[in-house]
C-alpha angles and dihedrals in degrees: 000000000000098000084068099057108107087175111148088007107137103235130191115200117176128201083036108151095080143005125016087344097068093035086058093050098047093042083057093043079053099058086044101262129153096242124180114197109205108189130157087233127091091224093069076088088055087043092056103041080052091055099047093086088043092100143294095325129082126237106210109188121225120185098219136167103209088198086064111087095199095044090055084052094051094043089052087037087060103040092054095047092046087038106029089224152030109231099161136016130197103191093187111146124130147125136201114178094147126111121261126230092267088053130073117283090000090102119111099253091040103052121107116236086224092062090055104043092051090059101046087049091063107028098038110024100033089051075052099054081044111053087035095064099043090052099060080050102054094034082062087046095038093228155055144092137275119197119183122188106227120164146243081235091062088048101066131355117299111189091182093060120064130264099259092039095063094030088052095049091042095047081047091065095052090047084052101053091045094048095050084044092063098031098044087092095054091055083248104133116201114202141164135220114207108187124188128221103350115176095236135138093249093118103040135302089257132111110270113225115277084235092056106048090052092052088052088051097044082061099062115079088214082055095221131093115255120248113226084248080067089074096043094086103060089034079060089044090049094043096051138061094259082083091047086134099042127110152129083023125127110211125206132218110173113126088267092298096138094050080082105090101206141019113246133254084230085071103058127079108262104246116257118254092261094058088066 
């Protein structure tokens, strides 16, 4: 279909060194788009030079903070003068690594203030410097598309993800439904993708618990974790025309985890003798 072509299209992804992130990008390489991967790693430059053989289109690295306002300026601010415009962004940079209330030290009166405030830096307030600053670009152009990757976890309570990581990606989906609400009437669309379990690194290199992985399993009615390629499809979907009539949603891709209404009390740690 030629409304899902993005070939040529100038396209932003952050947090594109690993995970969804570089499987956006290289799906987008892959469809012959210009994509500049922005990452606070230095192997977003490994990640580019990977991707140049990934199809038609060209992978150009960038090294961004995106906690730092003026480093997300300059990095906008480059990709239009090298690229002459901005057609579709994937704001899609974000960490977790810190325990959840069922972990060690991830309870509410346990957790440090510095754990949450390192994720919401970069979560929250970097999604902020970011959109901020493609939008001021693509209100000047009158188009484009915005794409944030929220999260199912942001969606309802997860009591097997942290504090700041579902407060971040919930806060994410309101951002994103302000934000499509003001920039609708310059033909700029502002979406979310909320994936569900993605085998990532967002939480650490490390191995997870054998326990764990099988209760995250046991939650998705698939019954298998999802792969970042999982998510390429609907990020295509959101970067081309074919969405033309899409904004302020959040979609989700998460195996049908989110069809369960409720998390079950199986889940949950039984209350000591003393609670009763």
């Amino acid at each position: 279909m030629e409304t899902l072509r993005i070939d040529g299209r100038v396209v932003l992804v952050t947090g594109a060194a690993s995970g969804i992130g570089n499987e956006i990008a290289r799906a987008c390489v892959r469809e012959g788009a210009v994509v500049h991967l922005a990452d606070a790693s230095e192997a977003v430059h490994t990640a580019a030079e990977q991707l140049a053989g990934a199809g038609s289109g060209t992978a150009v690295p960038h090294r961004c903070d995106v906690t730092d306002p003026e480093a997300v300026r300059g990095l906008v601010e480059g990709v239009v003068a090298a690229s002459g415009r901005l057609d579709v962004a994937f704001l899609n940079a974000g960490l977790n690594g810190v325990p959840a209330p069922l972990q060690p030290g991830g309870a509410i009166d346990e957790l440090p203030f510095s754990s949450w405030r390192r994720v919401m830096d970069v979560n929250l307030d970097g999604l902020f410097h970011c959109l901020q600053q493609c939008a001021r670009v693509m209100k000047e152009q009158r188009s484009g598309s915005i794409v944030a990757t929220a999260s199912t976890a942001g969606l309802r309570a997860e009591p097997r993800v942290s504090y700041p990581y579902v407060v971040s990606k919930a806060a994410v989906v309101g951002l994103v439904r302000q934000a499509a609400l003001e920039l609708a009437r310059f033909g700029v669309r502002v979406n979310a993708l909320a994936p569900g379990p993605v085998v990532t690194n967002i939480g650490g290199t490390g191995p997870r618990p054998a326990a764990s992985v099988a209760a995250w399993e046991d939650s998705v009615p698939m019954r298998r974790w999802g792969r970042p390629a999982d998510v390429t499809g609907l990020a295509l979907l959101l970067a081309s025309d074919a969405s033309s009539w899409m904004t302020g949603g959040t979609h989700v891709v998460d195996g049908g985890a989110s069809a369960l209404t409720q998390v079950l009390s199986d889940a949950l740690p039984a209350p000591d003798a003393g609670d009763r």
